[in-house]
Tab-separated table of C-alpha atoms and ligand atoms in Angstrom:
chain	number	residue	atom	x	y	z
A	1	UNK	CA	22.249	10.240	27.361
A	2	UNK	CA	18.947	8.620	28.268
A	3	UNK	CA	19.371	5.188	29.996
A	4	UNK	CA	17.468	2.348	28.125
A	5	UNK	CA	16.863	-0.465	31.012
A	6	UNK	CA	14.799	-2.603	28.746
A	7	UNK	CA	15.510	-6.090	27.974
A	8	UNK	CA	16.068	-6.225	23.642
A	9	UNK	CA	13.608	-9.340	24.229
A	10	UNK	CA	10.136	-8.266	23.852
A	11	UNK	CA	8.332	-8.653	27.049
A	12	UNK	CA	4.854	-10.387	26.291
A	13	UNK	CA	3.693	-8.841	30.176
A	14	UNK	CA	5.147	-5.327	29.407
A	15	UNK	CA	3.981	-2.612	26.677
A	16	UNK	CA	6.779	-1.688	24.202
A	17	UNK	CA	7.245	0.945	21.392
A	18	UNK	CA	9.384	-0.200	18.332
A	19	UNK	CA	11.044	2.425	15.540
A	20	UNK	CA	9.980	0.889	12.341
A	21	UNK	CA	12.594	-0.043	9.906
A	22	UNK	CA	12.008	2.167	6.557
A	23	UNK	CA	14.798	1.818	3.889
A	24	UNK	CA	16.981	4.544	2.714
A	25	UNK	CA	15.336	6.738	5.710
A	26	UNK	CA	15.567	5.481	8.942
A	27	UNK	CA	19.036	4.326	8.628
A	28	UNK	CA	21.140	4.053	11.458
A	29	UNK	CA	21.661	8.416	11.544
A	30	UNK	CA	18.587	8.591	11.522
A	31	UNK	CA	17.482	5.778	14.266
A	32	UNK	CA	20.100	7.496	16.358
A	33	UNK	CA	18.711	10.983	15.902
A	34	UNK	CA	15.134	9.372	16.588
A	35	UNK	CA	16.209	7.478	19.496
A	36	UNK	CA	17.450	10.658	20.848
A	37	UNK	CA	14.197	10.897	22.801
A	38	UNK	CA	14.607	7.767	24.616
A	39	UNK	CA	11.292	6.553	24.229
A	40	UNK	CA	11.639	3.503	21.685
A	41	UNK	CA	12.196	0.402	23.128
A	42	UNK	CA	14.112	-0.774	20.363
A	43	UNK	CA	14.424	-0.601	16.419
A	44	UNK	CA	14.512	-2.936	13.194
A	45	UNK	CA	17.177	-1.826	11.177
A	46	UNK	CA	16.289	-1.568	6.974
A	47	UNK	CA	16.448	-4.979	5.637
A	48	UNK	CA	19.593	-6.448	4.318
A	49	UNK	CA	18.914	-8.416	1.561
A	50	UNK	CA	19.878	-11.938	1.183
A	51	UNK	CA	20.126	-13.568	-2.177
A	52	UNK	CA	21.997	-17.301	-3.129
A	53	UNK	CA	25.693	-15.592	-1.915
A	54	UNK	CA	26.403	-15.241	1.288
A	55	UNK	CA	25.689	-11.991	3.121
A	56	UNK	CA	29.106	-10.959	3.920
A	57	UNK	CA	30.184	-8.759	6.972
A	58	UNK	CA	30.987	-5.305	5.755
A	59	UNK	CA	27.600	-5.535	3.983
A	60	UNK	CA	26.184	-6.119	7.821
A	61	UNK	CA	28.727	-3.495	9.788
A	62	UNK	CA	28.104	-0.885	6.607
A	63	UNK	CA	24.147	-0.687	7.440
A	64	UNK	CA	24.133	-1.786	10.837
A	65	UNK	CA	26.945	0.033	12.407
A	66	UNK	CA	25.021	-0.413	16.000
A	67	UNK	CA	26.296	-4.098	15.638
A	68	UNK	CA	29.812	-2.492	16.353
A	69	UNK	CA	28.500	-0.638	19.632
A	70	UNK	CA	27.089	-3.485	21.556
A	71	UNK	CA	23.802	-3.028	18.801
A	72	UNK	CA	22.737	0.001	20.342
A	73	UNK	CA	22.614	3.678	18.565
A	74	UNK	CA	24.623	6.512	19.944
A	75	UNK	CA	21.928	7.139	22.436
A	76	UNK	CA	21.606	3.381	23.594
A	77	UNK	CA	18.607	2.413	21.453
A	78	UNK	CA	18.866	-1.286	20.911
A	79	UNK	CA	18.872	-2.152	17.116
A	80	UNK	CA	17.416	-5.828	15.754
A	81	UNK	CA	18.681	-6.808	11.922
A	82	UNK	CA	16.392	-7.461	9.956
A	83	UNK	CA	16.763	-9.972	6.733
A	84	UNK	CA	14.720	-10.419	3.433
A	85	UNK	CA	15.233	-13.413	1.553
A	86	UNK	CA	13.515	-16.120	-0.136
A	87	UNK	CA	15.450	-19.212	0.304
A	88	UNK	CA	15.805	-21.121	3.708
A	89	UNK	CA	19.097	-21.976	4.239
A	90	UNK	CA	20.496	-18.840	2.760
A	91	UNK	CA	18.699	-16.474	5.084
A	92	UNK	CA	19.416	-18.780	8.018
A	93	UNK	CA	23.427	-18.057	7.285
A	94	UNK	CA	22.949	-14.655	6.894
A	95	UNK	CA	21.127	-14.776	10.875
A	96	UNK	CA	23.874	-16.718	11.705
A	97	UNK	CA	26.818	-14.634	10.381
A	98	UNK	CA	24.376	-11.551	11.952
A	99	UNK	CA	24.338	-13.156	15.598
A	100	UNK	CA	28.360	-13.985	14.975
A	101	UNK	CA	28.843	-10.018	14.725
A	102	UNK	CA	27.173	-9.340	17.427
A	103	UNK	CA	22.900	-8.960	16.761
A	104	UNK	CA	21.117	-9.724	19.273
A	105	UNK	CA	17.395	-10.137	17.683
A	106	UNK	CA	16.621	-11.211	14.024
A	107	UNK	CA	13.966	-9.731	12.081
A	108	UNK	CA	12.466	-11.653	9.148
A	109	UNK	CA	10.597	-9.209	6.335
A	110	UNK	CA	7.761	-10.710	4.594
A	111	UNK	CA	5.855	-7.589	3.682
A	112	UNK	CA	8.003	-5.545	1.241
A	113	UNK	CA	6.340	-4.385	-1.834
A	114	UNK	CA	8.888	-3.450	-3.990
A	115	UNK	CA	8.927	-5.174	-7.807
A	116	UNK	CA	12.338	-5.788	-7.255
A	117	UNK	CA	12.801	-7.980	-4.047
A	118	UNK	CA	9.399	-9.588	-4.783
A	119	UNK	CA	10.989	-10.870	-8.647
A	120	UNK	CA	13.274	-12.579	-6.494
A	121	UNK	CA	11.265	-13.683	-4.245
A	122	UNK	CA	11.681	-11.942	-1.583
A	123	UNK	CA	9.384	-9.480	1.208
A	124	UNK	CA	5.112	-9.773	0.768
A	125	UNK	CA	5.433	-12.350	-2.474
A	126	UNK	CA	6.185	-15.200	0.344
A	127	UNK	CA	2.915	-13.887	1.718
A	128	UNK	CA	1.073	-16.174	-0.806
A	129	UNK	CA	3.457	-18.974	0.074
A	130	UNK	CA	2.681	-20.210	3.973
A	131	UNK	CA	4.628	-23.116	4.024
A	132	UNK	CA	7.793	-21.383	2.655
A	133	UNK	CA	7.203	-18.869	5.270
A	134	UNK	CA	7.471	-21.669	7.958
A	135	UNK	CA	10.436	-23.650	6.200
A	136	UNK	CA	12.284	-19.884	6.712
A	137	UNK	CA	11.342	-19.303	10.006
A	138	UNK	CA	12.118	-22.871	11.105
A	139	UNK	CA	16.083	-22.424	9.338
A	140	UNK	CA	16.779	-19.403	11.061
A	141	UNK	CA	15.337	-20.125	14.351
A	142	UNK	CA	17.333	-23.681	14.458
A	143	UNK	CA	20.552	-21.605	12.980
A	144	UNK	CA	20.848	-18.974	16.294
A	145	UNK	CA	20.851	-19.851	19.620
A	146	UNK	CA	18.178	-20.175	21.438
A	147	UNK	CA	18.005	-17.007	23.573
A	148	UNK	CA	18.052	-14.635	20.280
A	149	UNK	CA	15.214	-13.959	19.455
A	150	UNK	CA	13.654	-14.525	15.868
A	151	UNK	CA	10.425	-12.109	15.229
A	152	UNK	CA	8.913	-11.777	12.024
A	153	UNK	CA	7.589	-8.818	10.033
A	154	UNK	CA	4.337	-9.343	7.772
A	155	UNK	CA	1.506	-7.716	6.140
A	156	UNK	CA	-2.116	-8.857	6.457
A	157	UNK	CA	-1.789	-10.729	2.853
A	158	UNK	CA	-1.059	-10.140	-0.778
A	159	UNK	CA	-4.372	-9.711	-1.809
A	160	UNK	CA	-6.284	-10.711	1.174
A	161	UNK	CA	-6.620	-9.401	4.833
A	162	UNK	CA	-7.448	-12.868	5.375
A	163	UNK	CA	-4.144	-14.584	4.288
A	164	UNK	CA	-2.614	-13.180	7.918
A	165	UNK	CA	-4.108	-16.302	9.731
A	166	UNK	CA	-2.043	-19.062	7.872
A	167	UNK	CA	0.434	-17.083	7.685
A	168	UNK	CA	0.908	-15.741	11.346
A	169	UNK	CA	0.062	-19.403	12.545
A	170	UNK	CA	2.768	-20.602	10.387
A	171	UNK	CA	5.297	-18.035	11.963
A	172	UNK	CA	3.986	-19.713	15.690
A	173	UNK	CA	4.619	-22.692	14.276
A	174	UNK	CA	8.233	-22.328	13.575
A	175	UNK	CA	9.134	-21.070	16.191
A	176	UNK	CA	9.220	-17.055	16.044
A	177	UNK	CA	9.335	-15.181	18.748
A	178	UNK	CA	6.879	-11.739	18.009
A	179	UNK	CA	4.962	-10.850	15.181
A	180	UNK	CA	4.855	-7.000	13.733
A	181	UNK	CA	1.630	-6.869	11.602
A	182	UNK	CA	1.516	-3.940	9.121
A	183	UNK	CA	-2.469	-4.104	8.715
A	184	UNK	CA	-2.469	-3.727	5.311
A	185	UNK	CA	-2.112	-5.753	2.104
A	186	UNK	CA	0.802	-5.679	-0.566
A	187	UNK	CA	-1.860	-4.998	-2.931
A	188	UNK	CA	-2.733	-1.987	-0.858
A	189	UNK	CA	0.630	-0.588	-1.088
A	190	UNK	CA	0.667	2.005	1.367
A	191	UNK	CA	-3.057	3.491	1.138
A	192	UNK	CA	-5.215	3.708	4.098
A	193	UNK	CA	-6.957	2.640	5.693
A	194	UNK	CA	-4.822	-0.124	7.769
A	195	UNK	CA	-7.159	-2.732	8.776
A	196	UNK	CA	-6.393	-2.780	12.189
A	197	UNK	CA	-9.087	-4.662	13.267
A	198	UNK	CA	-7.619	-7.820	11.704
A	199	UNK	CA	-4.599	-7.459	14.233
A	200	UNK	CA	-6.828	-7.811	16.963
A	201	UNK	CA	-8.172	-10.987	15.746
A	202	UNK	CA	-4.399	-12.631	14.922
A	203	UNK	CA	-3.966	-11.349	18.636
A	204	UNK	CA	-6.727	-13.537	19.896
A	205	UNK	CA	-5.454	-16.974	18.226
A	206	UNK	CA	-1.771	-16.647	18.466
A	207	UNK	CA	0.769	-17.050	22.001
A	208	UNK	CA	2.691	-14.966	20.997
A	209	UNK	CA	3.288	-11.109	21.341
A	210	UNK	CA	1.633	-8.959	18.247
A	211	UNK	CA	2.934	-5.967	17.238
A	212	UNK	CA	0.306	-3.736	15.640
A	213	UNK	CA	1.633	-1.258	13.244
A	214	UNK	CA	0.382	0.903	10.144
A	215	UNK	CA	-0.772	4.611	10.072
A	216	UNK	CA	-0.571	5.443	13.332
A	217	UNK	CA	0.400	9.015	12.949
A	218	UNK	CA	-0.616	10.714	15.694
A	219	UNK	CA	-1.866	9.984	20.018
A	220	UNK	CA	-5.340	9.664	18.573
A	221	UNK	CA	-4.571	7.550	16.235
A	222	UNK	CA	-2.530	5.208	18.771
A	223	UNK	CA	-5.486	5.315	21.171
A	224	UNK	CA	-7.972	4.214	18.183
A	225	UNK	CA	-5.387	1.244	17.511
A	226	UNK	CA	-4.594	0.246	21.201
A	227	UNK	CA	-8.457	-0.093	21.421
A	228	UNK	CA	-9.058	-1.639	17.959
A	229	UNK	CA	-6.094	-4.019	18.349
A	230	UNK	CA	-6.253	-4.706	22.192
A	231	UNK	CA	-1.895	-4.885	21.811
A	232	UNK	CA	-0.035	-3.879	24.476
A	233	UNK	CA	3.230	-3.402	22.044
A	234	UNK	CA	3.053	-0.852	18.639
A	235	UNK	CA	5.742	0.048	15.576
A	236	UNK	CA	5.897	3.329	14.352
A	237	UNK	CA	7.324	4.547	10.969
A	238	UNK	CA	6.477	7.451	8.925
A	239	UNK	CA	4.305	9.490	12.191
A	240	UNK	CA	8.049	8.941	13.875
A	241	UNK	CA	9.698	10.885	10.841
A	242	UNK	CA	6.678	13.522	10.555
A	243	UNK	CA	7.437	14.455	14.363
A	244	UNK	CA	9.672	13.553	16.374
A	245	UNK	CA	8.074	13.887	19.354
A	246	UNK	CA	5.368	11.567	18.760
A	247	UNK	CA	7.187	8.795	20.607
A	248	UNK	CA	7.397	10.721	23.761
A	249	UNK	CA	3.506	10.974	23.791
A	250	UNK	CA	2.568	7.247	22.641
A	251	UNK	CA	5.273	6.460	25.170
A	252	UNK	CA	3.633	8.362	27.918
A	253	UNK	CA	0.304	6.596	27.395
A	254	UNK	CA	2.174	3.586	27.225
A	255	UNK	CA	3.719	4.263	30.737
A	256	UNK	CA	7.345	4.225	29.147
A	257	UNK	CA	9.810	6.875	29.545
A	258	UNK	CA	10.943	9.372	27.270
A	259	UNK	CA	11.595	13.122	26.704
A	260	UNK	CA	11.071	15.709	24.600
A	261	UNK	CA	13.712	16.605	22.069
A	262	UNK	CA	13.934	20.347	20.544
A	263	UNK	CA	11.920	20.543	17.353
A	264	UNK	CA	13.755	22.903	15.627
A	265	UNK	CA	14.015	21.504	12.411
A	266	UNK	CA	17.642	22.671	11.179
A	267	UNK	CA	19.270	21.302	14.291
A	268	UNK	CA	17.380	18.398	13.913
A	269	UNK	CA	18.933	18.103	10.341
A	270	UNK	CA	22.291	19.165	11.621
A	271	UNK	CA	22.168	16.468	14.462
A	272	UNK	CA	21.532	14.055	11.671
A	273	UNK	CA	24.135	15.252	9.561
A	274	UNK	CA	26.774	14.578	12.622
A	275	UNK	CA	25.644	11.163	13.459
A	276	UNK	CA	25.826	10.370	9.543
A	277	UNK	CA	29.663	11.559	9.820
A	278	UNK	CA	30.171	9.717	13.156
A	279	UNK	CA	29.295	6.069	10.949
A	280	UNK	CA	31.130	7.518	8.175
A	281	UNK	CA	28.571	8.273	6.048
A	282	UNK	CA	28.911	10.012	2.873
A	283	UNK	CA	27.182	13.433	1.985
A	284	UNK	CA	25.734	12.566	-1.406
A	285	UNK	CA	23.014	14.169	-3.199
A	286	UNK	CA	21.195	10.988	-2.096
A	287	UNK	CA	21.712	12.467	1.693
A	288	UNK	CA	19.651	15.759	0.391
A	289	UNK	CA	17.115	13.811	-1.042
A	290	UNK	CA	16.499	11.655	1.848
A	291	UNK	CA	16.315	14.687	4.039
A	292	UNK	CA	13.964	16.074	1.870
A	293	UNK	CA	11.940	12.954	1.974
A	294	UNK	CA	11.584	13.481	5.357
A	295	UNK	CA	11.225	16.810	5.456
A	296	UNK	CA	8.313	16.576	3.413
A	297	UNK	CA	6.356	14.151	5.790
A	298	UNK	CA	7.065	16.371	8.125
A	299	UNK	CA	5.603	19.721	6.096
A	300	UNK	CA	2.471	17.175	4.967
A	301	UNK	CA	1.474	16.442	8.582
A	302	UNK	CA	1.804	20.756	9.370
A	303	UNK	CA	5.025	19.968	11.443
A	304	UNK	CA	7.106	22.353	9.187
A	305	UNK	CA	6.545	25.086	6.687
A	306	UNK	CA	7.872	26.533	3.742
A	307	UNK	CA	8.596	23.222	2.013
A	308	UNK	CA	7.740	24.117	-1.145
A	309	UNK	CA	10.727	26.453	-0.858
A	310	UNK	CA	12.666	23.415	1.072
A	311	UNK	CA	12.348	20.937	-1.794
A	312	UNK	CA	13.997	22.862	-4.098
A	313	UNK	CA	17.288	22.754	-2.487
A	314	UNK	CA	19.908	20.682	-4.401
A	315	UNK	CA	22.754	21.359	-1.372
A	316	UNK	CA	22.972	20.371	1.832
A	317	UNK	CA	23.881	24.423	2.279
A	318	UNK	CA	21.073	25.461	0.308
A	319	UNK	CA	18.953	23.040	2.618
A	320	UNK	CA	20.768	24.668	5.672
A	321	UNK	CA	19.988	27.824	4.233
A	322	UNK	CA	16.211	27.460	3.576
A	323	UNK	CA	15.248	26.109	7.121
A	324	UNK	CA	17.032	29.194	8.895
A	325	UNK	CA	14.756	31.680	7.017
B	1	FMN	C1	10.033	4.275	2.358
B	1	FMN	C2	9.676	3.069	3.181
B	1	FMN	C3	10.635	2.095	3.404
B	1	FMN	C4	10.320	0.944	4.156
B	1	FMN	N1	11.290	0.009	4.390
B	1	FMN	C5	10.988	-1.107	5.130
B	1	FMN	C6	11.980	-2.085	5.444
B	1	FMN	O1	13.177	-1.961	5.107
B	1	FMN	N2	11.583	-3.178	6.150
B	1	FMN	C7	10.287	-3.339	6.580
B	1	FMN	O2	9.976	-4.340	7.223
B	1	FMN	N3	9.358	-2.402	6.340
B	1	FMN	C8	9.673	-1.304	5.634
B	1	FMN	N4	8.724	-0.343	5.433
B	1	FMN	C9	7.383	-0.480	6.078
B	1	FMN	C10	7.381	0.212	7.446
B	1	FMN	O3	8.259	-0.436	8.347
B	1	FMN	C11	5.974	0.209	8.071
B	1	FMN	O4	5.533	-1.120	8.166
B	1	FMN	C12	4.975	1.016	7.242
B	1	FMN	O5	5.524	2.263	6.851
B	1	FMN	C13	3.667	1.257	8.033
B	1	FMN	O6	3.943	1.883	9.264
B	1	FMN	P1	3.754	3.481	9.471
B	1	FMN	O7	2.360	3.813	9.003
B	1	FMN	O8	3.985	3.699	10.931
B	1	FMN	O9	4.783	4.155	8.600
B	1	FMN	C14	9.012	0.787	4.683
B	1	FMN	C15	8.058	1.803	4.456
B	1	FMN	C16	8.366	2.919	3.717
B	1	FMN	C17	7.309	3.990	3.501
């Protein structure tokens, strides 16, 4: 097992490398097959929704099942919850009853895109709302003690890359910790380019560490947005899934440890399959299509072949089968 001898806190005077939270993919098999490599200094967990009734604990332990091991994955990856929710005091319980089961950092999502959490006001719709976005900061941050920390999670805007600098000095404001910028807006779904030049610019007027995140899918791509953005600390999401490996490099430019794991891609899926059954997940024919999800960012950045075979499988055998050939 690789040691992690980081502090969960994000250190404003050291460089860091964060596993993105994606939901229904990088779950918590999947951050612990990721964090095999030992490179991540931590991840965000998918985010746990929180509407008027209280978030309650199996809901919590079911998709964060780190918070039972100290909030670390199988291979000692510290794991921060994250939350999306509209209304103040609600999402502030849910941090609370978090932190009571053991989580030791809070993330707060204000970039999701999806019709569905933004109808209830929920993820990027807040984005058009600044002082909402400081009234929830504020609750949560006054709900946890003081030495969690309380980061937040935003795009550059809802329609416009300029809507960041309200809304990131609102965040400062009330009292968050560490801002992850995905440099794009809701608007922009996930298209590229990320407008990572607007990070840099939130970097100059806030105190506060920036996280710069968005398309950064390969060590030339990470170089282009360590010089673009001027951050010291970076989130990686989809580039993490396409190869696994990819941490280890950003990692070694980063002058953080980390080792390469074995890209063969049926042990890979195997792995995953055993840390599913080790949080007592269910094989579902959700399972092979998140696999296959996967899989295919893997095939469309030339890290695997033969997925147009691959996608056909229904089975995790057939699945198991297709990869050997
Ligand atoms: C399928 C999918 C699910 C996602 N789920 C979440 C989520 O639960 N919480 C969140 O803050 N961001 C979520 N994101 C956004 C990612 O964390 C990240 O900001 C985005 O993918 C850009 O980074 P990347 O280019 O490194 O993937 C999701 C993205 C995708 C594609």
């Amino acid at each position: 097992m690789f040691e992690y001898s980081h502090l969960f806190m994000l250190d404003p005077a050291k460089p860091a490398l964060i596993l993105a939270p994606m939901q229904g993919i990088i779950d918590a098999p999947m951050r612990a097959l990721l964090s095999e490599s030992g490179a991540f200094t931590f991840g965000v967990s998918e985010y746990i929704r929180v509407s008027v009734d209280p978030v309650p604990a199996k809901v919590f332990l079911r998709d964060v099942p780190e918070l039972n091991t100290d909030s670390k994955t199988p291979n000692g990856m510290p794991v921060q919850v994250q939350l999306l929710g509209g209304e103040p005091n609600c999402v502030a319980d849910a941090a609370k009853t978090a932190c009571e089961l053991g989580a030791q950092a809070i993330d707060l999502n204000f970039g999701c895109p999806a019709k569905t959490v933004n109808r209830r006001e929920g993820g990027a719709i807040l984005l058009k709302d600044p002082a909402r976005i400081r009234e929830i900061v504020k609750a949560v941050r006054e709900s946890v003690p003081q030495p969690i920390p309380i980061s937040v999670k935003l795009r550059l805007g809802w329609e416009s890359v300029d809507e960041i600098h309200l809304n990131a000095r609102m965040c400062v404001e009330a009292g968050a910790s560490w801002l992850t910028i995905h440099a794009r807006t809701k608007t922009q779904g996930y298209a590229p380019p990320a407008i990572w030049h607007k990070i840099a610019e939130v970097r100059r007027e806030v105190k506060i560490p920036v996280v710069a995140n968005g398309d950064i899918w390969t060590v030339d791509d990470f170089l282009r947005c360590r010089d673009v953005t001027g951050c010291d600390h970076f989130m990686i999401g989809r580039g993490a899934l396409a190869n696994p490996n990819l941490s280890v490099q950003i990692a070694k430019e980063l002058g953080l440890p980390g080792r390469e794991i074995d890209l063969n891609w049926l042990g890979l899926v195997n792995r995953l399959l055993q840390y599913g059954e080790m949080h007592g997940y269910r094989v579902t024919k959700g399972t092979v299509s998140h696999i296959k999800e996967w899989l295919r960012l893997a095939s469309d950045r030339g890290m695997l072949t033969d997925f147009d075979e691959i996608k056909k499988a229904t089975t995790i055998e057939e699945l198991r089968y297709l990869l050997v050939r």
